[in-house]
Amino acid sequence: MMRVLRPGLLTTVQDLGRVGHQRHGVIVSGAMDEVAHRVANLLVGNEDHAPTLEMTLVGPSLAFDADAVIAICGGDLSATAAGVRLPLWRPIRVRAGTVVEFGGARAGCRAYLAVAGGWDVPLVLGSASTYLRAGIGGHDGRALAAGDVLTWRTPGALASQWLAAPEGDAVAVASWSASHRVRPRYRGDIAVRVMDGPQADWFREESRAAFFEAAFTVGSQSDRMGYRLQGPALALTAPRELLSEAVTMGTVQVPPDGNPILLMADRQTTGGYAKIGQVIRADLPLVAQLKPGDTLRFVRVSVAEAQRLLRRRERDLRELAAAVRGMGAINWRSPARAG
Amino acid sequence: MQTTAITPLGDSAAVVRLGETIDPETHRRVRRLERAIERAAPRWFVELVPAFTTVTVFYDPMRADFAQVEGWLARQVEALGDEPLPPPREVRIPVCYGGEFGPDLGEVAAHNGLTEDEVIFIHSQGAYVVYMIGFAPGFPYLGGMSERIAAPRRATPRVSIPAGTVGIAGMQTGVYPISTPGGWQLIGRTPIRLFRPEQDPPTLLSAGDIVRFEPISRETFDALWEGGDAR
């Protein structure tokens, strides 16, 4: 089992979301950075949808009371254990009694901690994701708190073999890591590809031009539900009311004040604001790692290009999964001493 | 003639637009298309979200590209007939009006030159169509409220409105399934839970249902109380 010594700013259990209930208004939730979540799982031999811990800006301090194989992917939240810095994107073996400690964000915003076997929480409507506002899913429907105890399911054959390696240091890391091809290129100023939103042609010509020319800053009122963007105000050609209809992760909607909102994992299922753009799924992990104050620009692509990029990403992830399965025994070694 | 347009909502969803206004005919077309898609359930189909004038179809772009999904949906829309839909499910929602549960009942009455009892009578006489579910799990967008009890939203929204609260905003009435902030005029509360995450489907109401509100006493409210929030 694992005990939470310090919970961090916002640490929740997430998976790939509560899919299939949007027609009843149940939000999807799930990992903000889908790729980091999936790669972390694949690196420890899990299915890519197994529950992970999503940590935000300031990470937790976690005491492992049993041997475990873990992986940390996504933003760099300064993870250490037994006095050494822990690498990202790589399987890590921790011995019973080890405390994995995260600090502030050195790069990005969100990190994902997968454990071989997957965090063991009850599924609600088919998903382990935490839905904070409704108080369901994850660990008791809420963010982790000091004193919480989480367990994980029995690891698969591969990770069990890795765990059976002879006694060694408190912490050891694999000699290999996830290929750079599958790691998103996180930055604090990014270009993200968008398609036209369903109401793009409701906007004034100069607003549509500004949407693609200006840089937008992520506002302080930004969370798992969505990011408020600061930049040129975007205006409709004429006041016009939209009847509520479905929105999705990556939807860029514009309320009457003209300041766009980029909807993220905990968005509502429907909305009544005009949608000027839609960030493509392949680029959402980059958005998930933005912090308030970071900037983004929008670059327009077609639906065909968006789907081509997504298929390429899925192929890369399949190759990673196959490579891990074929890896066999791990030659564990000491992580470099932290300087 | 009804207008139809199919547009992408990103790389994994398509919006089918079946009309321009909230009206019973568009609602029937939405329901017919919803049924046709679910009956056929193509292998790329993930889920759908029916709304006032649209059906948004989420799909797996690893199994079909947008052009294929668009073509298939266009054929379904073309084949939509006017066959009768099965009769809607009628759901009765008991409501304890006024008092601590409906602090704005007096304001709604005053706004319309009615007594509180008249507001309750008119509100509970209606048969309301659930046009869609959105905003919160199980929150119904209801059509059919009498304009005699319409009332503007509150100037300052409340920070937290308890689950089960029944409200009025403009020409709409609705029930809050979970505690949320909100600017509606609050007229009563139901002891029945609208969001039931332990069940499938997880909500009391679905698009297409007919809702009737039934006035109950405080004693009946206490007897029927299901515990409010989901957890």
mmCIF file of C-alpha atoms in Angstrom, chain A residues 51-244:
data_model
loop_
_atom_site.group_PDB
_atom_site.id
_atom_site.type_symbol
_atom_site.label_atom_id
_atom_site.label_comp_id
_atom_site.label_asym_id
_atom_site.label_seq_id
_atom_site.Cartn_x
_atom_site.Cartn_y
_atom_site.Cartn_z
ATOM 1 C CA PRO A 51 -5.789 4.570 -13.103
ATOM 2 C CA THR A 52 -2.813 6.877 -12.438
ATOM 3 C CA LEU A 53 -2.283 9.771 -10.050
ATOM 4 C CA GLU A 54 -2.454 13.188 -11.700
ATOM 5 C CA MET A 55 -0.354 15.699 -9.760
ATOM 6 C CA THR A 56 -0.574 19.438 -10.310
ATOM 7 C CA LEU A 57 2.114 22.160 -9.970
ATOM 8 C CA VAL A 58 3.220 21.035 -6.499
ATOM 9 C CA GLY A 59 3.378 17.274 -6.123
ATOM 10 C CA PRO A 60 2.737 15.026 -3.117
ATOM 11 C CA SER A 61 4.926 13.000 -0.798
ATOM 12 C CA LEU A 62 4.088 9.296 -0.971
ATOM 13 C CA ALA A 63 5.335 6.470 1.274
ATOM 14 C CA PHE A 64 5.439 3.012 -0.321
ATOM 15 C CA ASP A 65 4.999 0.209 2.221
ATOM 16 C CA ALA A 66 5.652 -2.524 -0.344
ATOM 17 C CA ASP A 67 7.950 -3.053 -3.336
ATOM 18 C CA ALA A 68 6.541 -1.458 -6.482
ATOM 19 C CA VAL A 69 7.406 -0.650 -10.068
ATOM 20 C CA ILE A 70 6.350 2.897 -10.951
ATOM 21 C CA ALA A 71 6.776 5.390 -13.781
ATOM 22 C CA ILE A 72 6.444 9.186 -13.766
ATOM 23 C CA CYS A 73 5.586 10.975 -17.018
ATOM 24 C CA GLY A 74 4.494 14.441 -18.094
ATOM 25 C CA GLY A 75 5.665 17.671 -16.460
ATOM 26 C CA ASP A 76 8.751 17.709 -14.215
ATOM 27 C CA LEU A 77 7.575 18.080 -10.608
ATOM 28 C CA SER A 78 11.050 17.512 -9.098
ATOM 29 C CA ALA A 79 10.576 13.884 -8.002
ATOM 30 C CA THR A 80 13.151 12.440 -5.603
ATOM 31 C CA ALA A 81 13.469 9.309 -3.485
ATOM 32 C CA ALA A 82 16.187 8.241 -1.048
ATOM 33 C CA GLY A 83 18.061 11.455 -1.792
ATOM 34 C CA VAL A 84 18.265 10.952 -5.542
ATOM 35 C CA ARG A 85 16.448 12.631 -8.373
ATOM 36 C CA LEU A 86 14.019 10.296 -10.178
ATOM 37 C CA PRO A 87 13.987 10.283 -13.977
ATOM 38 C CA LEU A 88 10.819 10.808 -16.037
ATOM 39 C CA TRP A 89 9.605 8.443 -18.804
ATOM 40 C CA ARG A 90 11.390 5.391 -17.342
ATOM 41 C CA PRO A 91 10.402 2.391 -15.178
ATOM 42 C CA ILE A 92 11.519 2.825 -11.550
ATOM 43 C CA ARG A 93 11.623 0.134 -8.876
ATOM 44 C CA VAL A 94 11.059 1.312 -5.307
ATOM 45 C CA ARG A 95 11.604 -0.939 -2.299
ATOM 46 C CA ALA A 96 9.217 -1.097 0.659
ATOM 47 C CA GLY A 97 9.817 1.858 2.970
ATOM 48 C CA THR A 98 10.735 4.308 0.226
ATOM 49 C CA VAL A 99 9.225 7.791 0.197
ATOM 50 C CA VAL A 100 8.709 9.297 -3.264
ATOM 51 C CA GLU A 101 8.701 13.031 -2.847
ATOM 52 C CA PHE A 102 7.620 15.625 -5.386
ATOM 53 C CA GLY A 103 8.263 19.361 -5.243
ATOM 54 C CA GLY A 104 7.379 22.313 -7.449
ATOM 55 C CA ALA A 105 7.097 22.298 -11.235
ATOM 56 C CA ARG A 106 10.442 22.735 -13.046
ATOM 57 C CA ALA A 107 8.757 22.275 -16.405
ATOM 58 C CA GLY A 108 5.124 21.759 -17.375
ATOM 59 C CA CYS A 109 2.230 21.625 -14.929
ATOM 60 C CA ARG A 110 1.029 18.040 -14.476
ATOM 61 C CA ALA A 111 2.812 14.756 -13.816
ATOM 62 C CA TYR A 112 1.356 11.232 -13.842
ATOM 63 C CA LEU A 113 2.389 8.460 -11.489
ATOM 64 C CA ALA A 114 1.565 4.933 -12.648
ATOM 65 C CA VAL A 115 2.149 1.851 -10.506
ATOM 66 C CA ALA A 116 2.434 -1.664 -11.956
ATOM 67 C CA GLY A 117 -1.018 -3.217 -11.486
ATOM 68 C CA GLY A 118 -2.762 0.186 -11.436
ATOM 69 C CA TRP A 119 -4.170 2.130 -8.466
ATOM 70 C CA ASP A 120 -7.056 0.171 -6.977
ATOM 71 C CA VAL A 121 -10.143 2.376 -6.695
ATOM 72 C CA PRO A 122 -13.764 1.404 -7.328
ATOM 73 C CA LEU A 123 -15.086 2.176 -10.799
ATOM 74 C CA VAL A 124 -18.058 4.548 -10.983
ATOM 75 C CA LEU A 125 -19.963 4.371 -14.266
ATOM 76 C CA GLY A 126 -17.055 2.401 -15.720
ATOM 77 C CA SER A 127 -14.292 4.835 -14.796
ATOM 78 C CA ALA A 128 -11.788 5.524 -12.018
ATOM 79 C CA SER A 129 -11.605 9.238 -12.842
ATOM 80 C CA THR A 130 -12.292 11.718 -10.057
ATOM 81 C CA TYR A 131 -15.252 14.020 -10.741
ATOM 82 C CA LEU A 132 -14.656 16.616 -8.039
ATOM 83 C CA ARG A 133 -17.832 18.686 -8.373
ATOM 84 C CA ALA A 134 -20.153 15.668 -8.134
ATOM 85 C CA GLY A 135 -17.931 14.005 -5.529
ATOM 86 C CA ILE A 136 -17.700 10.669 -7.331
ATOM 87 C CA GLY A 137 -14.935 8.460 -8.723
ATOM 88 C CA GLY A 138 -11.250 8.246 -7.862
ATOM 89 C CA HIS A 139 -10.411 8.103 -4.166
ATOM 90 C CA ASP A 140 -13.694 8.826 -2.375
ATOM 91 C CA GLY A 141 -14.703 11.389 -5.026
ATOM 92 C CA ARG A 142 -12.059 13.898 -3.946
ATOM 93 C CA ALA A 143 -8.444 14.991 -4.215
ATOM 94 C CA LEU A 144 -5.951 13.055 -2.097
ATOM 95 C CA ALA A 145 -5.390 14.285 1.471
ATOM 96 C CA ALA A 146 -2.641 13.611 4.006
ATOM 97 C CA GLY A 147 -3.189 10.246 5.674
ATOM 98 C CA ASP A 148 -5.003 8.647 2.729
ATOM 99 C CA VAL A 149 -4.013 5.075 1.933
ATOM 100 C CA LEU A 150 -4.147 3.727 -1.624
ATOM 101 C CA THR A 151 -3.468 0.205 -2.778
ATOM 102 C CA TRP A 152 -2.709 -1.166 -6.204
ATOM 103 C CA ARG A 153 -3.847 -4.260 -8.055
ATOM 104 C CA THR A 154 -1.600 -7.266 -8.611
ATOM 105 C CA PRO A 155 0.934 -6.395 -11.307
ATOM 106 C CA GLY A 156 0.925 -8.284 -14.602
ATOM 107 C CA ALA A 157 3.400 -11.053 -15.440
ATOM 108 C CA LEU A 158 5.978 -8.655 -16.854
ATOM 109 C CA ALA A 159 6.126 -6.305 -13.861
ATOM 110 C CA SER A 160 5.972 -9.250 -11.442
ATOM 111 C CA GLN A 161 9.128 -10.557 -13.087
ATOM 112 C CA TRP A 162 10.727 -7.111 -12.727
ATOM 113 C CA LEU A 163 9.791 -7.008 -9.041
ATOM 114 C CA ALA A 164 11.303 -10.445 -8.436
ATOM 115 C CA ALA A 165 14.801 -9.179 -9.233
ATOM 116 C CA PRO A 166 17.278 -9.705 -6.352
ATOM 117 C CA GLU A 167 17.353 -7.250 -3.474
ATOM 118 C CA GLY A 168 18.959 -3.975 -4.364
ATOM 119 C CA ASP A 169 18.969 -0.296 -3.522
ATOM 120 C CA ALA A 170 15.880 1.499 -2.219
ATOM 121 C CA VAL A 171 15.449 2.926 -5.698
ATOM 122 C CA ALA A 172 16.612 1.578 -9.047
ATOM 123 C CA VAL A 173 15.817 2.651 -12.583
ATOM 124 C CA ALA A 174 15.589 0.792 -15.871
ATOM 125 C CA SER A 175 18.403 1.160 -18.395
ATOM 126 C CA TRP A 176 15.878 2.162 -21.065
ATOM 127 C CA SER A 177 13.150 4.792 -21.374
ATOM 128 C CA ALA A 178 10.221 5.735 -23.589
ATOM 129 C CA SER A 179 11.379 6.915 -26.996
ATOM 130 C CA HIS A 180 11.374 10.647 -27.654
ATOM 131 C CA ARG A 181 8.887 10.001 -30.454
ATOM 132 C CA VAL A 182 6.081 9.436 -27.944
ATOM 133 C CA ARG A 183 7.023 12.278 -25.584
ATOM 134 C CA PRO A 184 5.145 15.498 -26.290
ATOM 135 C CA ARG A 185 7.412 18.519 -26.800
ATOM 136 C CA TYR A 186 6.234 20.560 -23.835
ATOM 137 C CA ARG A 187 7.004 24.300 -23.735
ATOM 138 C CA GLY A 188 5.585 27.373 -22.037
ATOM 139 C CA ASP A 189 4.940 29.059 -25.400
ATOM 140 C CA ILE A 190 3.391 26.681 -27.866
ATOM 141 C CA ALA A 191 1.758 26.597 -31.244
ATOM 142 C CA VAL A 192 -1.278 24.334 -31.162
ATOM 143 C CA ARG A 193 -3.150 23.137 -34.183
ATOM 144 C CA VAL A 194 -6.869 23.877 -34.328
ATOM 145 C CA MET A 195 -9.709 23.160 -36.683
ATOM 146 C CA ASP A 196 -12.475 25.655 -37.314
ATOM 147 C CA GLY A 197 -15.186 25.396 -34.666
ATOM 148 C CA PRO A 198 -18.814 24.823 -35.740
ATOM 149 C CA GLN A 199 -19.567 28.569 -35.394
ATOM 150 C CA ALA A 200 -16.238 29.930 -36.760
ATOM 151 C CA ASP A 201 -18.129 31.798 -39.486
ATOM 152 C CA TRP A 202 -20.217 33.667 -36.884
ATOM 153 C CA PHE A 203 -17.135 35.756 -36.018
ATOM 154 C CA ARG A 204 -16.006 38.995 -37.629
ATOM 155 C CA GLU A 205 -13.301 38.721 -40.258
ATOM 156 C CA GLU A 206 -10.810 40.648 -38.105
ATOM 157 C CA SER A 207 -11.576 38.427 -35.074
ATOM 158 C CA ARG A 208 -10.979 35.283 -37.122
ATOM 159 C CA ALA A 209 -7.683 36.737 -38.322
ATOM 160 C CA ALA A 210 -6.685 37.782 -34.785
ATOM 161 C CA PHE A 211 -7.442 34.266 -33.507
ATOM 162 C CA PHE A 212 -4.653 32.898 -35.711
ATOM 163 C CA GLU A 213 -2.238 35.847 -35.499
ATOM 164 C CA ALA A 214 -2.229 36.809 -31.825
ATOM 165 C CA ALA A 215 -0.612 35.051 -28.877
ATOM 166 C CA PHE A 216 -3.032 34.198 -26.063
ATOM 167 C CA THR A 217 -1.995 34.032 -22.413
ATOM 168 C CA VAL A 218 -3.378 31.396 -20.042
ATOM 169 C CA GLY A 219 -5.250 33.334 -17.334
ATOM 170 C CA SER A 220 -5.090 32.712 -13.589
ATOM 171 C CA GLN A 221 -8.674 31.374 -13.563
ATOM 172 C CA SER A 222 -7.677 28.160 -15.289
ATOM 173 C CA ASP A 223 -8.221 24.648 -14.041
ATOM 174 C CA ARG A 224 -9.181 21.134 -15.137
ATOM 175 C CA MET A 225 -12.483 22.474 -16.453
ATOM 176 C CA GLY A 226 -10.957 25.024 -18.820
ATOM 177 C CA TYR A 227 -8.465 27.797 -19.412
ATOM 178 C CA ARG A 228 -9.451 31.433 -19.662
ATOM 179 C CA LEU A 229 -7.344 32.984 -22.420
ATOM 180 C CA GLN A 230 -6.253 36.610 -22.538
ATOM 181 C CA GLY A 231 -5.629 38.250 -25.887
ATOM 182 C CA PRO A 232 -7.567 40.279 -28.411
ATOM 183 C CA ALA A 233 -11.318 40.198 -27.709
ATOM 184 C CA LEU A 234 -13.150 38.150 -30.340
ATOM 185 C CA ALA A 235 -16.466 39.469 -31.635
ATOM 186 C CA LEU A 236 -19.401 38.037 -33.554
ATOM 187 C CA THR A 237 -20.581 39.771 -36.748
ATOM 188 C CA ALA A 238 -23.903 40.368 -34.963
ATOM 189 C CA PRO A 239 -25.323 39.456 -31.543
ATOM 190 C CA ARG A 240 -26.588 35.938 -31.929
ATOM 191 C CA GLU A 241 -27.723 33.318 -29.476
ATOM 192 C CA LEU A 242 -26.613 29.715 -29.739
ATOM 193 C CA LEU A 243 -28.933 27.018 -28.454
ATOM 194 C CA SER A 244 -26.933 24.752 -26.121
#
